[in-house]
XYZ file of C-alpha atoms in Angstrom:
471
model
C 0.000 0.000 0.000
C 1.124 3.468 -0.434
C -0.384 5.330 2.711
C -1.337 8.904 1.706
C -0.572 11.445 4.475
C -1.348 14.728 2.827
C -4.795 14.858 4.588
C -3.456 13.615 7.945
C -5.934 15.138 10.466
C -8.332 16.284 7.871
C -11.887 14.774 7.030
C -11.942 13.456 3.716
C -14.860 12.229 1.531
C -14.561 8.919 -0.972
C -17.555 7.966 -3.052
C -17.480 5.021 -4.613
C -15.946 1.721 -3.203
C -15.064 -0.279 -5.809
C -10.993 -1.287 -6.684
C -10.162 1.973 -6.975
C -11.910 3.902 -4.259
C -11.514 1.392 -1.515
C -7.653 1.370 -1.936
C -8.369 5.351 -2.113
C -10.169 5.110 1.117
C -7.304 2.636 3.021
C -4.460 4.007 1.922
C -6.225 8.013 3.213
C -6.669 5.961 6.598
C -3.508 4.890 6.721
C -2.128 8.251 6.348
C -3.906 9.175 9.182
C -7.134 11.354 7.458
C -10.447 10.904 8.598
C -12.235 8.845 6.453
C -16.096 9.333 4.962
C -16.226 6.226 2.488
C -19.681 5.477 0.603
C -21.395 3.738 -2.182
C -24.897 3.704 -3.141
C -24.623 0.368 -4.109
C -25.743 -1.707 -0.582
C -23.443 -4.676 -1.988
C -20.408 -2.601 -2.001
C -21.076 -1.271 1.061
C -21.098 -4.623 2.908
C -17.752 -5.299 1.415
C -16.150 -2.139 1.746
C -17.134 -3.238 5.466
C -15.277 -6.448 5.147
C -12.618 -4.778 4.287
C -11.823 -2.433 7.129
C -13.551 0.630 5.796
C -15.863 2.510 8.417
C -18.899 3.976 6.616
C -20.424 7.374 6.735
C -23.403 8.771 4.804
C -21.836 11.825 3.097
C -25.318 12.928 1.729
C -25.971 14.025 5.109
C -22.177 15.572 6.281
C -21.443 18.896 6.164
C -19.514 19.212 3.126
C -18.068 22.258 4.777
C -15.661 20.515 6.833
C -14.186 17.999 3.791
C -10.403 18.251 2.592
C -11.526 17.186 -0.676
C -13.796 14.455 -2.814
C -12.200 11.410 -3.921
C -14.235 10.253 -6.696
C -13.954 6.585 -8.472
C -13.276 6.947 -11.976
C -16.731 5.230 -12.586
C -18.843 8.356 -11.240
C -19.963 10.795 -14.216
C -17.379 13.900 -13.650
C -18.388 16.328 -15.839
C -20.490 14.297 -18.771
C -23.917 13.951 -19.326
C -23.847 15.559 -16.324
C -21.743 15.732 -12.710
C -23.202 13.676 -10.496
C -25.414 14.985 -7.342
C -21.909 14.999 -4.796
C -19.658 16.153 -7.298
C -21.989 19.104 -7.805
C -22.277 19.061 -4.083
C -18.501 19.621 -3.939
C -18.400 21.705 -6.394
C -20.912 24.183 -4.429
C -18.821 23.938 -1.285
C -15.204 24.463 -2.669
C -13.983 21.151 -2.148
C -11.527 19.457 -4.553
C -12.809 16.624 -6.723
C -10.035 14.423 -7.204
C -9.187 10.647 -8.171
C -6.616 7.804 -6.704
C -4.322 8.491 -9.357
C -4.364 12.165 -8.530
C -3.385 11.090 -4.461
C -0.396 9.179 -6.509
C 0.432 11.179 -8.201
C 1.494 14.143 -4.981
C 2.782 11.333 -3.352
C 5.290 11.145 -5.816
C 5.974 14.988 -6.156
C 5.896 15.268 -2.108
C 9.098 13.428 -2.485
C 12.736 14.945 -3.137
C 13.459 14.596 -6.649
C 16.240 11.668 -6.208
C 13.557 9.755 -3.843
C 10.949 9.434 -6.506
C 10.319 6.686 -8.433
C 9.951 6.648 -12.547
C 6.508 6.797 -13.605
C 5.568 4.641 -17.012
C 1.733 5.344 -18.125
C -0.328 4.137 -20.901
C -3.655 5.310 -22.671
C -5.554 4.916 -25.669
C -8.570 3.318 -26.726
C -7.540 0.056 -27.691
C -4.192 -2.028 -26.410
C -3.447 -0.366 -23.123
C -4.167 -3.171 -21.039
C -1.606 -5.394 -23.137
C 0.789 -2.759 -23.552
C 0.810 -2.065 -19.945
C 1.448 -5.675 -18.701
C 4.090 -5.853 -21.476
C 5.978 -3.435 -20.264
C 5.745 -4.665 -16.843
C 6.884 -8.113 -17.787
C 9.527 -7.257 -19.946
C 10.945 -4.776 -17.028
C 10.750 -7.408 -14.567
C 12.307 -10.050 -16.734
C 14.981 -7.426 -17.077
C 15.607 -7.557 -13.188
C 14.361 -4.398 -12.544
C 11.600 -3.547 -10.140
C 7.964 -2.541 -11.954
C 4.910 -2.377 -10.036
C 2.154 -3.023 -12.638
C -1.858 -1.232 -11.799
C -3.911 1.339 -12.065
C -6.829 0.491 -14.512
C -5.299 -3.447 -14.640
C -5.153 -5.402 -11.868
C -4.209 -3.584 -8.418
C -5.173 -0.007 -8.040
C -2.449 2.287 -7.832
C -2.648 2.822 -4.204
C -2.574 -0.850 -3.143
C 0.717 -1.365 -4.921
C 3.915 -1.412 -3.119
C 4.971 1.976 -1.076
C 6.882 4.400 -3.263
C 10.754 3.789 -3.408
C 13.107 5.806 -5.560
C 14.509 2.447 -7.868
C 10.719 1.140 -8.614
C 9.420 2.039 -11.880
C 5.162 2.431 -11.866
C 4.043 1.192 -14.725
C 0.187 2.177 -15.138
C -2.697 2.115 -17.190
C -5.063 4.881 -17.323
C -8.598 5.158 -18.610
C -9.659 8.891 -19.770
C -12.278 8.856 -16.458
C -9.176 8.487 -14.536
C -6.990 10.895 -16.508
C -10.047 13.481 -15.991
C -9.285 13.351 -12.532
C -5.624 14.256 -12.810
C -3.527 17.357 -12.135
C -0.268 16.778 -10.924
C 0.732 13.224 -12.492
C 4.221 13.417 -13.756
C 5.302 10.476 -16.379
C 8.887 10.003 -17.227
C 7.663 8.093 -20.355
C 4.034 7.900 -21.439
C 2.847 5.942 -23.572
C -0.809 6.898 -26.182
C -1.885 3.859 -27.956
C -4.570 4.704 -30.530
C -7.572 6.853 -30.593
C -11.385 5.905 -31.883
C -14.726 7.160 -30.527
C -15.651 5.765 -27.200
C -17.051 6.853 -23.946
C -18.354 9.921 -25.796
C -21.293 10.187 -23.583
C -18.992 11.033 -20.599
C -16.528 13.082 -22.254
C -19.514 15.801 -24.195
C -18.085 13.951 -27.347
C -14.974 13.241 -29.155
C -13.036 16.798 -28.594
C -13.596 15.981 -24.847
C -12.690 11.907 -24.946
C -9.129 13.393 -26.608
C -8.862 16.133 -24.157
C -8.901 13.409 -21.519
C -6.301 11.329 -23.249
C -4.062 14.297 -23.369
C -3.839 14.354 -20.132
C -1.293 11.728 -20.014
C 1.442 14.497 -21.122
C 0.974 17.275 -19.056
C 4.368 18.080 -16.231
C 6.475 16.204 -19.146
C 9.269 18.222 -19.435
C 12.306 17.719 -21.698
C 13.928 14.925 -19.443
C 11.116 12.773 -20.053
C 9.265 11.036 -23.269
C 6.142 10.553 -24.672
C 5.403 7.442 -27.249
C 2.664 7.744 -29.228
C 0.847 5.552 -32.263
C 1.305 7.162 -35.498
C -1.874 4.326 -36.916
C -4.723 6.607 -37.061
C -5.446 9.874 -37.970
C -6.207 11.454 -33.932
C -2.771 10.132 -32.717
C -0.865 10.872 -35.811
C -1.956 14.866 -35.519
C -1.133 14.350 -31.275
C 2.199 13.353 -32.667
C 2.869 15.853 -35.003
C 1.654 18.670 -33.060
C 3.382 17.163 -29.579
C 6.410 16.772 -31.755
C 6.332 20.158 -32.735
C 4.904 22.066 -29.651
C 6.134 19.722 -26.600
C 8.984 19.926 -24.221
C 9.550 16.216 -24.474
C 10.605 13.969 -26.914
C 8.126 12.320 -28.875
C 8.971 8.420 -30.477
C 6.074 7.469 -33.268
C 5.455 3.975 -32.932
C 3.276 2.097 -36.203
C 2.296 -1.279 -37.118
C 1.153 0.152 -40.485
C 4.154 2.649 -41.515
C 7.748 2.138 -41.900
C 8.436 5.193 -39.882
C 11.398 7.280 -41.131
C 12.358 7.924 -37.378
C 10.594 6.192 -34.828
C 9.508 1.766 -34.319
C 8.037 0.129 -36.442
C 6.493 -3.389 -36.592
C 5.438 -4.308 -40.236
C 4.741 -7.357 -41.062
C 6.205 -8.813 -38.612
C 9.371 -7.610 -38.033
C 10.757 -5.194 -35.189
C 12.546 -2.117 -36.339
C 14.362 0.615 -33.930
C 15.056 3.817 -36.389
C 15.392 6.265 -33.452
C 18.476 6.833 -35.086
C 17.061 8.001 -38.280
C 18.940 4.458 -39.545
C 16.745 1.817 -39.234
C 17.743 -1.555 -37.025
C 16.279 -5.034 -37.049
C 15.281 -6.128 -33.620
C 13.552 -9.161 -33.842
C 11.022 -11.054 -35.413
C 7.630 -10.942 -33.802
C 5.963 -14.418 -35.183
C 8.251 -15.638 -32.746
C 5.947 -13.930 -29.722
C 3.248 -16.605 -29.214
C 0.961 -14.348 -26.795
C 1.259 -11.283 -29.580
C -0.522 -12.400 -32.799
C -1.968 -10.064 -35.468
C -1.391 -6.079 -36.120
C -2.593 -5.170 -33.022
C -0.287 -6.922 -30.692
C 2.250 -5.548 -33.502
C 1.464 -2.173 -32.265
C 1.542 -3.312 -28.465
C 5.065 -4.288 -28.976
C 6.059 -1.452 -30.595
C 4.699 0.738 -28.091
C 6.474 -1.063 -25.161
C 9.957 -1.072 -26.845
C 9.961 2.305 -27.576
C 8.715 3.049 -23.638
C 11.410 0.239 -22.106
C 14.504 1.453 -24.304
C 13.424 5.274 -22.990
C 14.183 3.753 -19.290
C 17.656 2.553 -20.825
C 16.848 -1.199 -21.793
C 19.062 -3.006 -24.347
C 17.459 -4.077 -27.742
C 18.369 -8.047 -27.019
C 16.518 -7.998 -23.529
C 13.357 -6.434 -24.365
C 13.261 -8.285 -27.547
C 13.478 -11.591 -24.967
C 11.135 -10.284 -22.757
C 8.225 -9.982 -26.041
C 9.081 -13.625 -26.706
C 8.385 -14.801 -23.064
C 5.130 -12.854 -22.380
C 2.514 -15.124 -21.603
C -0.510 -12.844 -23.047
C -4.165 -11.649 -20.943
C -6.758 -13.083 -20.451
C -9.372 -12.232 -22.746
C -8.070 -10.245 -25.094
C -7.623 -13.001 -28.298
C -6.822 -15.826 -25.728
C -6.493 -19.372 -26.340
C -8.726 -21.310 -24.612
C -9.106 -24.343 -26.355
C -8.788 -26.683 -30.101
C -10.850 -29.583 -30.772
C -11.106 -31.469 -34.539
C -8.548 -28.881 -35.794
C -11.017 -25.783 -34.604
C -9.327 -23.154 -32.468
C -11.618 -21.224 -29.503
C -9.897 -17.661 -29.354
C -11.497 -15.363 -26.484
C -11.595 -11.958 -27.017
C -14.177 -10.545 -24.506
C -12.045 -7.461 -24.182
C -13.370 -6.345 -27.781
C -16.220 -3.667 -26.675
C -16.208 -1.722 -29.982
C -15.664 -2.175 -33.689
C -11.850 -0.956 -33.386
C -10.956 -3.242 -30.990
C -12.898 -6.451 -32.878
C -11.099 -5.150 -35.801
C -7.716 -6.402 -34.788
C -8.854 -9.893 -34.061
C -10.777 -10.496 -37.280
C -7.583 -9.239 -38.958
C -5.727 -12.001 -37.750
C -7.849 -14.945 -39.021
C -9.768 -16.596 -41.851
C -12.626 -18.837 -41.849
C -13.809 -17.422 -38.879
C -17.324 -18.439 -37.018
C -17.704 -15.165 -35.047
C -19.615 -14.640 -31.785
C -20.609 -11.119 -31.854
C -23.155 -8.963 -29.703
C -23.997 -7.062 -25.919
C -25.058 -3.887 -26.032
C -23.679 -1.969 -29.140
C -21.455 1.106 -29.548
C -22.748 4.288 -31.627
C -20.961 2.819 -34.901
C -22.212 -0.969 -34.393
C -20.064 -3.128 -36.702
C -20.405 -1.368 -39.804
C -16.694 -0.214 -39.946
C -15.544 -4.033 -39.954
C -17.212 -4.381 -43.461
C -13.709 -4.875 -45.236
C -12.851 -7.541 -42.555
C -16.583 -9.793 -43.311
C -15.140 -11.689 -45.906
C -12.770 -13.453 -43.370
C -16.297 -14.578 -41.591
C -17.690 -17.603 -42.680
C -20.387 -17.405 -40.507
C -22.173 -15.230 -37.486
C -23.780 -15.906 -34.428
C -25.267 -13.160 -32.539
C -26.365 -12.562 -29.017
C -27.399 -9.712 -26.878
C -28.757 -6.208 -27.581
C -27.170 -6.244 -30.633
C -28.186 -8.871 -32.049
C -30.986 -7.365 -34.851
C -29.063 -4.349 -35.466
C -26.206 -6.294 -36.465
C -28.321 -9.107 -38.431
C -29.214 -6.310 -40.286
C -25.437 -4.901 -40.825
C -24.714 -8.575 -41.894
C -27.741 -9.148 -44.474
C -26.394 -10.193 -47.678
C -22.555 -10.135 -46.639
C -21.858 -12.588 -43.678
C -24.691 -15.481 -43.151
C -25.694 -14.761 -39.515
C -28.155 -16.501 -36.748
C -29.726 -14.534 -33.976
C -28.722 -17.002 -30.922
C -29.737 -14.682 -27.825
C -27.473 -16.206 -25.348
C -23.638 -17.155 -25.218
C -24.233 -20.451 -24.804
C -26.904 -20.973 -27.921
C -24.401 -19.335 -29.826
C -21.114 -21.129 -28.797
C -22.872 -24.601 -29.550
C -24.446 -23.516 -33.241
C -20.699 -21.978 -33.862
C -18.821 -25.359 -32.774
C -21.722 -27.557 -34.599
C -21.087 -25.420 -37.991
C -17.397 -25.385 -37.927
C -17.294 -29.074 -37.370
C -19.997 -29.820 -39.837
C -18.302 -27.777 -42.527
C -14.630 -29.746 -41.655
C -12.517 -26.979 -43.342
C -8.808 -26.267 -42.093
C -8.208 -23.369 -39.648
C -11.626 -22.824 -38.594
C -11.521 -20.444 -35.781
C -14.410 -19.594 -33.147
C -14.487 -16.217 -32.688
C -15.954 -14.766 -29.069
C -14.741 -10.934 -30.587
C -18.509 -8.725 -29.143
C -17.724 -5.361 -30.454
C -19.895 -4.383 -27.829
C -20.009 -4.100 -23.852
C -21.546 -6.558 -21.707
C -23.752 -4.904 -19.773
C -26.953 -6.389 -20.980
C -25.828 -9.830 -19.831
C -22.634 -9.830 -18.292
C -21.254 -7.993 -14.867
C -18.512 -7.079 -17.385
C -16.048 -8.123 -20.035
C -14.292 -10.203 -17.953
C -17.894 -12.213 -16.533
C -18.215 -12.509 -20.185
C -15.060 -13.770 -20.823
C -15.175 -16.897 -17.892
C -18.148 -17.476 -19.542
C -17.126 -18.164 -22.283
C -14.129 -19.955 -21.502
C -16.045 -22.132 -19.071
C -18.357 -22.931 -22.358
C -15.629 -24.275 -24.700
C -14.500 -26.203 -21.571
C -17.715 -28.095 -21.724
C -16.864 -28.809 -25.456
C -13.160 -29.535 -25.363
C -11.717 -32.823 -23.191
C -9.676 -31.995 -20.176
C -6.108 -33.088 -22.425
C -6.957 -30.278 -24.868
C -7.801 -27.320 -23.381
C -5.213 -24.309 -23.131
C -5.055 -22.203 -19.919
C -4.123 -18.167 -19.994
């Protein structure tokens, strides 16, 4: 834990106890504040409970007496509208603030040659990958990286600051919108595609958000950013142009005149303005298609800005083991391959996965984005066949009419069985089952991940014990 003592003494209010707020509220208690943690939700209550967290009703403090809000990243900030405390706050002159943003002083509290490096990532697709990459290959490298944020542990419950760690976290734009004072020695933007509009007042506000991510760099520090579509490759330009820091383009679609670049397969470090073979990336199990090319990219350019040698991060891609749900393996039975990729919630992020096969019997559906699947049109003639479930599930039957034969399933289940009896029926080479939504789970699902077990534990029911691959 990293206790947070700037509100020592002082009454401080938390709403929202899930990962992130309840390591907001213990690590506050540990630094000695006086803690007003609540949820609406009774559930979360009862476990913030469990965990050690005292509640207090803070629609009935005075909000004259609070230090400051901490709000989880999940509560509406701003967009469609601030929510009843934060206008509360907002009335009374207290702060609104987020976990990251109590990391974030921590860090500058400390003398300069205490701190430790920060290492964040953003975009809208490949952060989560990107950000356990980089953690991996720094570990593997013998140095000591404390992986979180929006992935795994929140920020605060990772291990207290100490000046040779290097933080290596992902950030969401909710969580960015919360941020002032975060310093990153390298940061890293991914991509950038509509999503979340409806909490950032639209697209101009989702980027705003993103930007985030480079503000305190100064010229000592380094931001890599995707040069793959057209909102990154103006950030990178103008950054290039405009910012104190250096800037390294990273593409899995250009050969970059000075930057990384992954095409087709193959790793190349032109930095230098000369360009360098690294490695070849078909030789990465757990980073298949253009994607994970990008991923790679991304954390190269970020580990040789924190002085890493070409030869050990290139051993370090070879050796990740990959995340669950995003295009895992779960399973092959009569030469068809399962491939879970729960993590796809939009089109962009479904994209990559039917990129990287053919004859593909896709499970598609959940509740759908504003742009449904209508930019994946180039990719339907890799589809043999879809099966869709959820929301969705007309809106994208009609998408699919007279391109990609489709059946309205409903359910997950339905769907994985009509998938696995097609693509054994059929008996062609390489068939691979698809679980790629292009939407979010909400209508059926707690969340991607829910989805995800669930559709792992599916294929499990299909494929014998001997077969089945494990993340």
């Amino acid at each position: 834990m990293i206790p947070i003592t700037e509100y020592a003494g002082k009454d401080v209010a938390v709403y929202g106890l899930g990962r992130s707020g309840l390591s907001a509220a213990k690590a506050l208690k540990a630094g000695g504040a006086r803690v007003h943690a609540w949820d609406d939700n009774e559930e979360t209550r009862a476990k913030a409970e469990a965990a050690g967290i005292a509640l207090s009703d803070i629609n009935k403090r005075d909000w004259q007496t609070f230090a400051a809000l901490v709000l989880s990243p999940g509560i509406p900030f701003k967009f469609p509208q601030p929510h009843r405390l934060v206008r509360m706050a907002e009335m009374t002159g207290v702060p609104v603030i987020g976990d990251m943003e109590l990391f974030a002083r921590a860090v500058q509290a400390l003398p300069e040659r205490a701190r430790p490096k920060v290492v964040a990532v953003t975009g809208t697709n490949g952060k989560s990958t990107t950000t356990a990459l980089i953690g991996h290959i720094l570990k593997q490298a013998g140095r000591d990286a404390r992986v979180g944020g929006n992935i795994g542990t929140g920020v605060l419950d990772l291990a207290a600051l100490h000046s040779n760690a290097i933080y290596v976290l992902e950030l969401s734009s909710y969580q960015l919108d919360l941020v002032k004072s975060l310093h990153c020695d390298v940061s890293v933007f991914m991509n950038l595609s509509p999503d979340h509009l409806d909490r950032h007042g639209g697209m101009d506000g989702y980027q705003a958000a993103k930007m985030r991510i480079f503000q305190n760099q100064t010229d000592k520090n380094v931001a890599v950013i995707g040069f793959d579509d057209i909102y990154t490759q103006s950030i990178a330009i103008g950054l290039s142009a405009k910012g104190p820091q250096k800037v390294v383009q990273i593409s899995s679609t250009y050969t970059l005149g000075k930057g990384i670049s992954a095409v087709d397969g193959r790793l190349y470090d032109n930095q230098s303005g000369k360009a360098e073979f690294v490695g070849k990336l078909d030789e990465c199990p757990a980073l298949i298609g253009r994607h994970n090319h990008q991923n790679a990219a991304a954390a190269y350019a970020a580990c040789r800005a924190l002085g890493l040698d070409p030869a050990t991060i290139m051993a370090g891609l070879r050796t990740f083991p990959g995340l669950a749900h995003r295009m895992e393996a779960v399973g092959e039975l009569d030469g068809i391959r399962f491939i879970n990729d729960s993590k796809a919630t939009n089109a962009q992020a479904a994209e990559q996965a039917l990129r990287s096969f053919k004859n593909i019997y896709w499970i598609a559906g959940g509740v759908p984005k504003a742009e449904g699947i209508a930019p994946l049109a180039s990719l339907f003639p890799n589809v043999t066949k879809a099966y869709l479930i959820g929301q969705a599930e007309d809106a994208f039957a009609a998408t699919l009419n007279g391109k990609v034969p489709s059946q309205v399933c409903g359910s997950l289940d339905r769907a994985v069985e009509a998938a696995y009896r097609d693509a054994k029926a059929a008996g062609e080479p390489g068939a691979v089952i698809l679980f790629s939504p292009a939407c979010a789970s909400f209508d059926q699902f707690k969340d991607y991940e829910h989805r995800g077990d669930a559709f792992r534990t599916l294929v499990h029911g299909i494929v014998p014990a001997s077969l089945k691959v494990t993340a």
